[in-house]
Amino acid sequence: MTAQNLPSEPEFEQAYKELASTLENSTLFQKKPEYRKALQVVSVPERVLQFRVVWEDDAGNVQINRGFRVQFNSALGPYKGGLRFHPSVNLSILKFLGFEQIFKNALTGLNMGGGKGGSDFDPKGKSDNEIRRFCVSFMTELCKHIGQDTDVPAGDIGVTGREVGFMFGQYKKIRNQWEGVLTGKGGSWGGSLIRPEATGYGVVYYVDHMIKHASGGKESFVGKRVAVSGSGNVAQYAALKVIELGGSVVSLSDSQGALVLATEEGSFTAEEIEQIAAIKVERKQIAELASTAAFSSKFKYIPGARPWTNIVGRIDVALPSATQNEVSGEEAKALIAAGCKFIAEGSNMGSTQEAIDVFEAHREANQGGAAIWYAPGKAANAGGVAVSGLEMAQNSSRVSWTREEVDSRLKGIMEDCFNNGLATAKEYVPSAEGSLPSLVAGSNIAGFTKVAEAMKDHGDWW
Ligand code: GLU
């Protein structure tokens, strides 16, 4: 990993170090020293594609963006992972996301490899026609490299059902094949019910297990005050599920600022979340709603801020659901000081390494406060890609399952994901007496060993 001739890839190096350090600090390498070789091999992508995307804006100008697909690991199944359209996208970010995706997908128990892709295209401020022309151009190249048994992309930041539709249409035209090459499709043309809701619902199902396990079954989301960041697909459905389960949502945010309850009582309502969802479809900012009479009388809007240090009153649960590195070490301390006992990432690598270190240092209750449960994105947000896996299964067998069927499978997968992380932590991670098991280490080890074993069977390392 420290080869001299490699370009600096800060986000990827952060994701690699986070995984490697948890393996290193466990008993895994003592029990299986050969896994050090597997770690070296798994951390290099099987293939990286980079291509030019030229498209025409509404004024008739030529626009140029970079397109990428990182086909990271196919030991467990076809490469699987989303596409991100955001101006920050570069190879380091996509390698970190693809790397996380390998182990996340392994934790779902479904047969999916890991990949990620996207573009530095910025959907903000673009017309629907511009987005369509960009998607068509992007897929004109990407379609040469993907397929239902090769690589199955989906959405991520900046890619919703609308973009998936435009890309699916172009794939179908060029390849003359209707196949489940993308997930997150529209319900009437092969998409799975519950896929839009799955990541957010899944995070909340996961936390429900954390709360029940921590309280010996006595507590639930009822009465819990939940700070959520973000206002995209993950944050919206996490917030709605929290409300459905009897909790209060005390914040949401976007890249421009945070919207928090102005008093210690109450919650966002489902209707308010629907209003935020509606402006997000139009690619508008929360600030526009925050200034209306209905919102400004109930909420405080803090421009340029994240919610964590701005919540009024107690926090029980924090669900970072915006983007990577959205909780700093200082913000992690502030969350704990506000009473937060459960942190679970709806976003990928939502916490900085400093924040993880703060949470992990509080697995012992005797540090002047309650013990902290921290779940990394690769476990807590696996519900999205899990239902993508269920969409692939439905497409292959040419059937559609009911909402109830998909939701109950999602619940089962999130429960397994939690139990697997917990049991693996108990087996491999030395913990002080009275300290909680490390879900981050347990999940990393469980995902890694599954992939490493399959790679060994394939002769990828020996
Ligand atoms: N982008 C989502 C993730 O980070 C979903 C990927 C998928 O459904 O393939 O897991």
PDB file of N, CA and C in Angstrom, residues 193-290:
ATOM      1  N   LEU A 193     -39.845  -3.572  -5.529  1.00  0.00           N
ATOM      2  CA  LEU A 193     -40.504  -2.799  -4.479  1.00  0.00           C
ATOM      3  C   LEU A 193     -39.527  -2.677  -3.310  1.00  0.00           C
ATOM      4  N   ILE A 194     -39.621  -1.564  -2.592  1.00  0.00           N
ATOM      5  CA  ILE A 194     -38.792  -1.286  -1.403  1.00  0.00           C
ATOM      6  C   ILE A 194     -37.346  -0.914  -1.759  1.00  0.00           C
ATOM      7  N   ARG A 195     -36.909  -0.992  -3.029  1.00  0.00           N
ATOM      8  CA  ARG A 195     -35.517  -0.608  -3.302  1.00  0.00           C
ATOM      9  C   ARG A 195     -35.253   0.861  -2.944  1.00  0.00           C
ATOM     10  N   PRO A 196     -36.163   1.813  -3.308  1.00  0.00           N
ATOM     11  CA  PRO A 196     -35.869   3.203  -2.942  1.00  0.00           C
ATOM     12  C   PRO A 196     -35.743   3.397  -1.428  1.00  0.00           C
ATOM     13  N   GLU A 197     -36.564   2.656  -0.676  1.00  0.00           N
ATOM     14  CA  GLU A 197     -36.588   2.833   0.777  1.00  0.00           C
ATOM     15  C   GLU A 197     -35.478   2.050   1.481  1.00  0.00           C
ATOM     16  N   ALA A 198     -34.876   1.076   0.779  1.00  0.00           N
ATOM     17  CA  ALA A 198     -34.125   0.009   1.454  1.00  0.00           C
ATOM     18  C   ALA A 198     -32.941   0.468   2.299  1.00  0.00           C
ATOM     19  N   THR A 199     -32.145   1.426   1.798  1.00  0.00           N
ATOM     20  CA  THR A 199     -30.959   1.805   2.578  1.00  0.00           C
ATOM     21  C   THR A 199     -31.386   2.452   3.893  1.00  0.00           C
ATOM     22  N   GLY A 200     -32.312   3.414   3.805  1.00  0.00           N
ATOM     23  CA  GLY A 200     -32.770   4.112   5.011  1.00  0.00           C
ATOM     24  C   GLY A 200     -33.494   3.185   5.973  1.00  0.00           C
ATOM     25  N   TYR A 201     -34.407   2.381   5.444  1.00  0.00           N
ATOM     26  CA  TYR A 201     -35.117   1.424   6.309  1.00  0.00           C
ATOM     27  C   TYR A 201     -34.104   0.461   6.957  1.00  0.00           C
ATOM     28  N   GLY A 202     -33.177  -0.003   6.148  1.00  0.00           N
ATOM     29  CA  GLY A 202     -32.206  -0.990   6.636  1.00  0.00           C
ATOM     30  C   GLY A 202     -31.380  -0.451   7.799  1.00  0.00           C
ATOM     31  N   VAL A 203     -30.959   0.809   7.707  1.00  0.00           N
ATOM     32  CA  VAL A 203     -30.170   1.407   8.800  1.00  0.00           C
ATOM     33  C   VAL A 203     -30.995   1.371  10.087  1.00  0.00           C
ATOM     34  N   VAL A 204     -32.275   1.726   9.956  1.00  0.00           N
ATOM     35  CA  VAL A 204     -33.127   1.793  11.152  1.00  0.00           C
ATOM     36  C   VAL A 204     -33.391   0.379  11.698  1.00  0.00           C
ATOM     37  N   TYR A 205     -33.579  -0.595  10.818  1.00  0.00           N
ATOM     38  CA  TYR A 205     -33.749  -1.981  11.297  1.00  0.00           C
ATOM     39  C   TYR A 205     -32.494  -2.435  12.048  1.00  0.00           C
ATOM     40  N   TYR A 206     -31.328  -2.057  11.504  1.00  0.00           N
ATOM     41  CA  TYR A 206     -30.064  -2.436  12.140  1.00  0.00           C
ATOM     42  C   TYR A 206     -29.975  -1.817  13.546  1.00  0.00           C
ATOM     43  N   VAL A 207     -30.273  -0.511  13.625  1.00  0.00           N
ATOM     44  CA  VAL A 207     -30.173   0.179  14.925  1.00  0.00           C
ATOM     45  C   VAL A 207     -31.190  -0.390  15.913  1.00  0.00           C
ATOM     46  N   ASP A 208     -32.336  -0.784  15.410  1.00  0.00           N
ATOM     47  CA  ASP A 208     -33.347  -1.402  16.275  1.00  0.00           C
ATOM     48  C   ASP A 208     -32.750  -2.624  16.994  1.00  0.00           C
ATOM     49  N   HIS A 209     -31.939  -3.409  16.252  1.00  0.00           N
ATOM     50  CA  HIS A 209     -31.279  -4.560  16.888  1.00  0.00           C
ATOM     51  C   HIS A 209     -30.245  -4.108  17.905  1.00  0.00           C
ATOM     52  N   MET A 210     -29.518  -3.031  17.576  1.00  0.00           N
ATOM     53  CA  MET A 210     -28.527  -2.513  18.536  1.00  0.00           C
ATOM     54  C   MET A 210     -29.225  -2.124  19.840  1.00  0.00           C
ATOM     55  N   ILE A 211     -30.328  -1.368  19.690  1.00  0.00           N
ATOM     56  CA  ILE A 211     -31.032  -0.867  20.881  1.00  0.00           C
ATOM     57  C   ILE A 211     -31.584  -2.045  21.687  1.00  0.00           C
ATOM     58  N   LYS A 212     -32.191  -2.991  20.997  1.00  0.00           N
ATOM     59  CA  LYS A 212     -32.803  -4.134  21.721  1.00  0.00           C
ATOM     60  C   LYS A 212     -31.725  -4.969  22.396  1.00  0.00           C
ATOM     61  N   HIS A 213     -30.613  -5.192  21.696  1.00  0.00           N
ATOM     62  CA  HIS A 213     -29.530  -5.982  22.277  1.00  0.00           C
ATOM     63  C   HIS A 213     -28.953  -5.261  23.499  1.00  0.00           C
ATOM     64  N   ALA A 214     -28.725  -3.948  23.347  1.00  0.00           N
ATOM     65  CA  ALA A 214     -28.105  -3.171  24.428  1.00  0.00           C
ATOM     66  C   ALA A 214     -28.998  -3.116  25.665  1.00  0.00           C
ATOM     67  N   SER A 215     -30.317  -3.131  25.458  1.00  0.00           N
ATOM     68  CA  SER A 215     -31.233  -2.955  26.596  1.00  0.00           C
ATOM     69  C   SER A 215     -31.854  -4.270  27.047  1.00  0.00           C
ATOM     70  N   GLY A 216     -31.351  -5.377  26.498  1.00  0.00           N
ATOM     71  CA  GLY A 216     -31.934  -6.674  26.859  1.00  0.00           C
ATOM     72  C   GLY A 216     -33.395  -6.764  26.436  1.00  0.00           C
ATOM     73  N   GLY A 217     -33.726  -6.102  25.326  1.00  0.00           N
ATOM     74  CA  GLY A 217     -35.095  -6.182  24.792  1.00  0.00           C
ATOM     75  C   GLY A 217     -36.060  -5.196  25.428  1.00  0.00           C
ATOM     76  N   LYS A 218     -35.580  -4.363  26.377  1.00  0.00           N
ATOM     77  CA  LYS A 218     -36.509  -3.467  27.088  1.00  0.00           C
ATOM     78  C   LYS A 218     -36.807  -2.187  26.312  1.00  0.00           C
ATOM     79  N   GLU A 219     -35.842  -1.742  25.475  1.00  0.00           N
ATOM     80  CA  GLU A 219     -36.048  -0.456  24.782  1.00  0.00           C
ATOM     81  C   GLU A 219     -36.225  -0.658  23.287  1.00  0.00           C
ATOM     82  N   SER A 220     -36.727   0.395  22.643  1.00  0.00           N
ATOM     83  CA  SER A 220     -36.903   0.384  21.187  1.00  0.00           C
ATOM     84  C   SER A 220     -36.720   1.827  20.716  1.00  0.00           C
ATOM     85  N   PHE A 221     -37.138   2.126  19.496  1.00  0.00           N
ATOM     86  CA  PHE A 221     -37.055   3.508  19.008  1.00  0.00           C
ATOM     87  C   PHE A 221     -38.065   4.430  19.707  1.00  0.00           C
ATOM     88  N   VAL A 222     -39.056   3.837  20.380  1.00  0.00           N
ATOM     89  CA  VAL A 222     -40.089   4.669  21.002  1.00  0.00           C
ATOM     90  C   VAL A 222     -39.440   5.658  21.981  1.00  0.00           C
ATOM     91  N   GLY A 223     -39.716   6.937  21.776  1.00  0.00           N
ATOM     92  CA  GLY A 223     -39.187   7.972  22.671  1.00  0.00           C
ATOM     93  C   GLY A 223     -37.758   8.400  22.380  1.00  0.00           C
ATOM     94  N   LYS A 224     -37.106   7.777  21.417  1.00  0.00           N
ATOM     95  CA  LYS A 224     -35.698   8.125  21.126  1.00  0.00           C
ATOM     96  C   LYS A 224     -35.641   9.379  20.251  1.00  0.00           C
ATOM     97  N   ARG A 225     -34.681  10.237  20.562  1.00  0.00           N
ATOM     98  CA  ARG A 225     -34.439  11.448  19.756  1.00  0.00           C
ATOM     99  C   ARG A 225     -33.293  11.163  18.794  1.00  0.00           C
ATOM    100  N   VAL A 226     -33.587  11.269  17.522  1.00  0.00           N
ATOM    101  CA  VAL A 226     -32.664  10.786  16.495  1.00  0.00           C
ATOM    102  C   VAL A 226     -32.188  11.939  15.614  1.00  0.00           C
ATOM    103  N   ALA A 227     -30.881  12.175  15.614  1.00  0.00           N
ATOM    104  CA  ALA A 227     -30.296  13.204  14.741  1.00  0.00           C
ATOM    105  C   ALA A 227     -29.911  12.543  13.422  1.00  0.00           C
ATOM    106  N   VAL A 228     -30.421  13.079  12.328  1.00  0.00           N
ATOM    107  CA  VAL A 228     -30.122  12.538  10.997  1.00  0.00           C
ATOM    108  C   VAL A 228     -29.444  13.646  10.204  1.00  0.00           C
ATOM    109  N   SER A 229     -28.405  13.312   9.449  1.00  0.00           N
ATOM    110  CA  SER A 229     -27.837  14.286   8.509  1.00  0.00           C
ATOM    111  C   SER A 229     -28.180  13.848   7.098  1.00  0.00           C
ATOM    112  N   GLY A 230     -28.129  14.811   6.181  1.00  0.00           N
ATOM    113  CA  GLY A 230     -28.478  14.521   4.797  1.00  0.00           C
ATOM    114  C   GLY A 230     -29.969  14.723   4.584  1.00  0.00           C
ATOM    115  N   SER A 231     -30.395  14.718   3.325  1.00  0.00           N
ATOM    116  CA  SER A 231     -31.818  14.837   2.993  1.00  0.00           C
ATOM    117  C   SER A 231     -32.083  14.144   1.662  1.00  0.00           C
ATOM    118  N   GLY A 232     -31.173  13.272   1.278  1.00  0.00           N
ATOM    119  CA  GLY A 232     -31.359  12.478   0.058  1.00  0.00           C
ATOM    120  C   GLY A 232     -32.138  11.222   0.381  1.00  0.00           C
ATOM    121  N   ASN A 233     -32.060  10.295  -0.529  1.00  0.00           N
ATOM    122  CA  ASN A 233     -32.814   9.054  -0.421  1.00  0.00           C
ATOM    123  C   ASN A 233     -32.611   8.337   0.923  1.00  0.00           C
ATOM    124  N   VAL A 234     -31.352   8.214   1.362  1.00  0.00           N
ATOM    125  CA  VAL A 234     -31.076   7.456   2.595  1.00  0.00           C
ATOM    126  C   VAL A 234     -31.674   8.171   3.802  1.00  0.00           C
ATOM    127  N   ALA A 235     -31.387   9.474   3.921  1.00  0.00           N
ATOM    128  CA  ALA A 235     -31.861  10.249   5.079  1.00  0.00           C
ATOM    129  C   ALA A 235     -33.388  10.281   5.120  1.00  0.00           C
ATOM    130  N   GLN A 236     -34.024  10.494   3.968  1.00  0.00           N
ATOM    131  CA  GLN A 236     -35.497  10.599   3.932  1.00  0.00           C
ATOM    132  C   GLN A 236     -36.164   9.330   4.473  1.00  0.00           C
ATOM    133  N   TYR A 237     -35.727   8.179   3.959  1.00  0.00           N
ATOM    134  CA  TYR A 237     -36.417   6.942   4.362  1.00  0.00           C
ATOM    135  C   TYR A 237     -36.002   6.479   5.761  1.00  0.00           C
ATOM    136  N   ALA A 238     -34.785   6.824   6.177  1.00  0.00           N
ATOM    137  CA  ALA A 238     -34.402   6.530   7.568  1.00  0.00           C
ATOM    138  C   ALA A 238     -35.300   7.346   8.492  1.00  0.00           C
ATOM    139  N   ALA A 239     -35.462   8.626   8.170  1.00  0.00           N
ATOM    140  CA  ALA A 239     -36.271   9.509   9.026  1.00  0.00           C
ATOM    141  C   ALA A 239     -37.723   9.016   9.088  1.00  0.00           C
ATOM    142  N   LEU A 240     -38.272   8.643   7.938  1.00  0.00           N
ATOM    143  CA  LEU A 240     -39.668   8.180   7.924  1.00  0.00           C
ATOM    144  C   LEU A 240     -39.841   6.909   8.758  1.00  0.00           C
ATOM    145  N   LYS A 241     -38.868   6.014   8.673  1.00  0.00           N
ATOM    146  CA  LYS A 241     -38.971   4.752   9.438  1.00  0.00           C
ATOM    147  C   LYS A 241     -38.833   5.023  10.940  1.00  0.00           C
ATOM    148  N   VAL A 242     -37.931   5.952  11.308  1.00  0.00           N
ATOM    149  CA  VAL A 242     -37.788   6.314  12.734  1.00  0.00           C
ATOM    150  C   VAL A 242     -39.137   6.789  13.272  1.00  0.00           C
ATOM    151  N   ILE A 243     -39.797   7.670  12.507  1.00  0.00           N
ATOM    152  CA  ILE A 243     -41.098   8.211  12.955  1.00  0.00           C
ATOM    153  C   ILE A 243     -42.124   7.080  13.071  1.00  0.00           C
ATOM    154  N   GLU A 244     -42.123   6.194  12.060  1.00  0.00           N
ATOM    155  CA  GLU A 244     -43.071   5.061  12.081  1.00  0.00           C
ATOM    156  C   GLU A 244     -42.868   4.192  13.324  1.00  0.00           C
ATOM    157  N   LEU A 245     -41.596   4.061  13.756  1.00  0.00           N
ATOM    158  CA  LEU A 245     -41.310   3.202  14.915  1.00  0.00           C
ATOM    159  C   LEU A 245     -41.412   3.949  16.251  1.00  0.00           C
ATOM    160  N   GLY A 246     -41.885   5.206  16.209  1.00  0.00           N
ATOM    161  CA  GLY A 246     -42.153   5.918  17.466  1.00  0.00           C
ATOM    162  C   GLY A 246     -41.034   6.819  17.947  1.00  0.00           C
ATOM    163  N   GLY A 247     -40.005   7.023  17.124  1.00  0.00           N
ATOM    164  CA  GLY A 247     -38.921   7.932  17.512  1.00  0.00           C
ATOM    165  C   GLY A 247     -39.176   9.342  17.004  1.00  0.00           C
ATOM    166  N   SER A 248     -38.341  10.289  17.462  1.00  0.00           N
ATOM    167  CA  SER A 248     -38.427  11.677  16.989  1.00  0.00           C
ATOM    168  C   SER A 248     -37.209  11.979  16.138  1.00  0.00           C
ATOM    169  N   VAL A 249     -37.433  12.619  14.987  1.00  0.00           N
ATOM    170  CA  VAL A 249     -36.320  13.051  14.132  1.00  0.00           C
ATOM    171  C   VAL A 249     -36.069  14.515  14.439  1.00  0.00           C
ATOM    172  N   VAL A 250     -34.838  14.840  14.868  1.00  0.00           N
ATOM    173  CA  VAL A 250     -34.579  16.204  15.335  1.00  0.00           C
ATOM    174  C   VAL A 250     -33.726  17.016  14.362  1.00  0.00           C
ATOM    175  N   SER A 251     -33.229  16.405  13.290  1.00  0.00           N
ATOM    176  CA  SER A 251     -32.451  17.186  12.318  1.00  0.00           C
ATOM    177  C   SER A 251     -32.427  16.514  10.959  1.00  0.00           C
ATOM    178  N   LEU A 252     -32.175  17.324   9.957  1.00  0.00           N
ATOM    179  CA  LEU A 252     -31.834  16.879   8.601  1.00  0.00           C
ATOM    180  C   LEU A 252     -30.873  17.945   8.075  1.00  0.00           C
ATOM    181  N   SER A 253     -30.249  17.705   6.926  1.00  0.00           N
ATOM    182  CA  SER A 253     -29.318  18.726   6.418  1.00  0.00           C
ATOM    183  C   SER A 253     -29.100  18.521   4.924  1.00  0.00           C
ATOM    184  N   ASP A 254     -28.411  19.473   4.298  1.00  0.00           N
ATOM    185  CA  ASP A 254     -27.872  19.235   2.957  1.00  0.00           C
ATOM    186  C   ASP A 254     -26.510  19.914   2.870  1.00  0.00           C
ATOM    187  N   SER A 255     -25.941  19.958   1.687  1.00  0.00           N
ATOM    188  CA  SER A 255     -24.557  20.451   1.580  1.00  0.00           C
ATOM    189  C   SER A 255     -24.459  21.935   1.940  1.00  0.00           C
ATOM    190  N   GLN A 256     -25.613  22.627   1.982  1.00  0.00           N
ATOM    191  CA  GLN A 256     -25.585  24.066   2.279  1.00  0.00           C
ATOM    192  C   GLN A 256     -25.845  24.400   3.743  1.00  0.00           C
ATOM    193  N   GLY A 257     -26.418  23.471   4.522  1.00  0.00           N
ATOM    194  CA  GLY A 257     -26.705  23.804   5.922  1.00  0.00           C
ATOM    195  C   GLY A 257     -27.538  22.746   6.624  1.00  0.00           C
ATOM    196  N   ALA A 258     -27.782  23.004   7.926  1.00  0.00           N
ATOM    197  CA  ALA A 258     -28.512  22.040   8.759  1.00  0.00           C
ATOM    198  C   ALA A 258     -29.845  22.637   9.203  1.00  0.00           C
ATOM    199  N   LEU A 259     -30.863  21.781   9.255  1.00  0.00           N
ATOM    200  CA  LEU A 259     -32.187  22.189   9.726  1.00  0.00           C
ATOM    201  C   LEU A 259     -32.466  21.379  10.993  1.00  0.00           C
ATOM    202  N   VAL A 260     -32.586  22.092  12.138  1.00  0.00           N
ATOM    203  CA  VAL A 260     -32.778  21.370  13.406  1.00  0.00           C
ATOM    204  C   VAL A 260     -34.029  21.904  14.108  1.00  0.00           C
ATOM    205  N   LEU A 261     -34.632  21.058  14.936  1.00  0.00           N
ATOM    206  CA  LEU A 261     -35.781  21.507  15.724  1.00  0.00           C
ATOM    207  C   LEU A 261     -35.332  22.647  16.625  1.00  0.00           C
ATOM    208  N   ALA A 262     -36.154  23.696  16.735  1.00  0.00           N
ATOM    209  CA  ALA A 262     -35.755  24.869  17.518  1.00  0.00           C
ATOM    210  C   ALA A 262     -35.942  24.655  19.022  1.00  0.00           C
ATOM    211  N   THR A 263     -36.738  23.645  19.405  1.00  0.00           N
ATOM    212  CA  THR A 263     -36.964  23.394  20.834  1.00  0.00           C
ATOM    213  C   THR A 263     -36.664  21.930  21.165  1.00  0.00           C
ATOM    214  N   GLU A 264     -36.686  21.615  22.452  1.00  0.00           N
ATOM    215  CA  GLU A 264     -36.332  20.255  22.883  1.00  0.00           C
ATOM    216  C   GLU A 264     -37.466  19.248  22.658  1.00  0.00           C
ATOM    217  N   GLU A 265     -38.622  19.744  22.278  1.00  0.00           N
ATOM    218  CA  GLU A 265     -39.784  18.865  22.083  1.00  0.00           C
ATOM    219  C   GLU A 265     -40.091  18.675  20.605  1.00  0.00           C
ATOM    220  N   GLY A 266     -40.790  17.583  20.285  1.00  0.00           N
ATOM    221  CA  GLY A 266     -41.338  17.418  18.941  1.00  0.00           C
ATOM    222  C   GLY A 266     -40.432  16.656  18.001  1.00  0.00           C
ATOM    223  N   SER A 267     -40.834  16.665  16.730  1.00  0.00           N
ATOM    224  CA  SER A 267     -40.128  15.889  15.711  1.00  0.00           C
ATOM    225  C   SER A 267     -40.492  16.457  14.347  1.00  0.00           C
ATOM    226  N   PHE A 268     -39.636  16.253  13.369  1.00  0.00           N
ATOM    227  CA  PHE A 268     -40.074  16.419  11.976  1.00  0.00           C
ATOM    228  C   PHE A 268     -41.281  15.501  11.806  1.00  0.00           C
ATOM    229  N   THR A 269     -42.250  15.918  11.018  1.00  0.00           N
ATOM    230  CA  THR A 269     -43.365  15.027  10.697  1.00  0.00           C
ATOM    231  C   THR A 269     -43.098  14.372   9.343  1.00  0.00           C
ATOM    232  N   ALA A 270     -43.848  13.312   9.067  1.00  0.00           N
ATOM    233  CA  ALA A 270     -43.709  12.639   7.767  1.00  0.00           C
ATOM    234  C   ALA A 270     -44.020  13.619   6.635  1.00  0.00           C
ATOM    235  N   GLU A 271     -44.996  14.521   6.857  1.00  0.00           N
ATOM    236  CA  GLU A 271     -45.370  15.493   5.812  1.00  0.00           C
ATOM    237  C   GLU A 271     -44.199  16.442   5.535  1.00  0.00           C
ATOM    238  N   GLU A 272     -43.521  16.875   6.586  1.00  0.00           N
ATOM    239  CA  GLU A 272     -42.373  17.787   6.377  1.00  0.00           C
ATOM    240  C   GLU A 272     -41.249  17.084   5.611  1.00  0.00           C
ATOM    241  N   ILE A 273     -41.078  15.814   5.909  1.00  0.00           N
ATOM    242  CA  ILE A 273     -40.036  15.062   5.185  1.00  0.00           C
ATOM    243  C   ILE A 273     -40.439  14.906   3.712  1.00  0.00           C
ATOM    244  N   GLU A 274     -41.726  14.682   3.459  1.00  0.00           N
ATOM    245  CA  GLU A 274     -42.205  14.600   2.064  1.00  0.00           C
ATOM    246  C   GLU A 274     -41.962  15.930   1.337  1.00  0.00           C
ATOM    247  N   GLN A 275     -42.146  17.052   2.051  1.00  0.00           N
ATOM    248  CA  GLN A 275     -41.915  18.358   1.416  1.00  0.00           C
ATOM    249  C   GLN A 275     -40.440  18.531   1.048  1.00  0.00           C
ATOM    250  N   ILE A 276     -39.567  18.085   1.943  1.00  0.00           N
ATOM    251  CA  ILE A 276     -38.128  18.171   1.657  1.00  0.00           C
ATOM    252  C   ILE A 276     -37.787  17.257   0.481  1.00  0.00           C
ATOM    253  N   ALA A 277     -38.381  16.062   0.476  1.00  0.00           N
ATOM    254  CA  ALA A 277     -38.131  15.126  -0.632  1.00  0.00           C
ATOM    255  C   ALA A 277     -38.559  15.752  -1.960  1.00  0.00           C
ATOM    256  N   ALA A 278     -39.689  16.472  -1.938  1.00  0.00           N
ATOM    257  CA  ALA A 278     -40.208  17.065  -3.184  1.00  0.00           C
ATOM    258  C   ALA A 278     -39.253  18.130  -3.729  1.00  0.00           C
ATOM    259  N   ILE A 279     -38.673  18.967  -2.857  1.00  0.00           N
ATOM    260  CA  ILE A 279     -37.757  19.997  -3.394  1.00  0.00           C
ATOM    261  C   ILE A 279     -36.439  19.363  -3.850  1.00  0.00           C
ATOM    262  N   LYS A 280     -36.082  18.231  -3.256  1.00  0.00           N
ATOM    263  CA  LYS A 280     -34.835  17.556  -3.665  1.00  0.00           C
ATOM    264  C   LYS A 280     -34.960  16.975  -5.080  1.00  0.00           C
ATOM    265  N   VAL A 281     -36.187  16.548  -5.454  1.00  0.00           N
ATOM    266  CA  VAL A 281     -36.403  16.068  -6.823  1.00  0.00           C
ATOM    267  C   VAL A 281     -36.104  17.199  -7.813  1.00  0.00           C
ATOM    268  N   GLU A 282     -36.416  18.428  -7.383  1.00  0.00           N
ATOM    269  CA  GLU A 282     -36.139  19.589  -8.254  1.00  0.00           C
ATOM    270  C   GLU A 282     -34.721  20.110  -8.082  1.00  0.00           C
ATOM    271  N   ARG A 283     -33.890  19.372  -7.370  1.00  0.00           N
ATOM    272  CA  ARG A 283     -32.483  19.727  -7.126  1.00  0.00           C
ATOM    273  C   ARG A 283     -32.363  21.101  -6.453  1.00  0.00           C
ATOM    274  N   LYS A 284     -33.283  21.375  -5.495  1.00  0.00           N
ATOM    275  CA  LYS A 284     -33.237  22.643  -4.740  1.00  0.00           C
ATOM    276  C   LYS A 284     -32.683  22.406  -3.336  1.00  0.00           C
ATOM    277  N   GLN A 285     -32.343  23.517  -2.666  1.00  0.00           N
ATOM    278  CA  GLN A 285     -31.739  23.438  -1.327  1.00  0.00           C
ATOM    279  C   GLN A 285     -32.792  23.554  -0.221  1.00  0.00           C
ATOM    280  N   ILE A 286     -32.485  22.961   0.938  1.00  0.00           N
ATOM    281  CA  ILE A 286     -33.368  23.049   2.118  1.00  0.00           C
ATOM    282  C   ILE A 286     -33.593  24.508   2.521  1.00  0.00           C
ATOM    283  N   ALA A 287     -32.583  25.351   2.298  1.00  0.00           N
ATOM    284  CA  ALA A 287     -32.669  26.765   2.690  1.00  0.00           C
ATOM    285  C   ALA A 287     -33.955  27.411   2.159  1.00  0.00           C
ATOM    286  N   GLU A 288     -34.392  26.977   0.970  1.00  0.00           N
ATOM    287  CA  GLU A 288     -35.605  27.574   0.377  1.00  0.00           C
ATOM    288  C   GLU A 288     -36.827  27.292   1.229  1.00  0.00           C
ATOM    289  N   LEU A 289     -36.916  26.061   1.752  1.00  0.00           N
ATOM    290  CA  LEU A 289     -38.059  25.700   2.604  1.00  0.00           C
ATOM    291  C   LEU A 289     -37.919  26.307   3.984  1.00  0.00           C
ATOM    292  N   ALA A 290     -36.667  26.365   4.463  1.00  0.00           N
ATOM    293  CA  ALA A 290     -36.409  26.828   5.834  1.00  0.00           C
ATOM    294  C   ALA A 290     -36.902  28.253   6.038  1.00  0.00           C
TER     295      ALA A 290
END
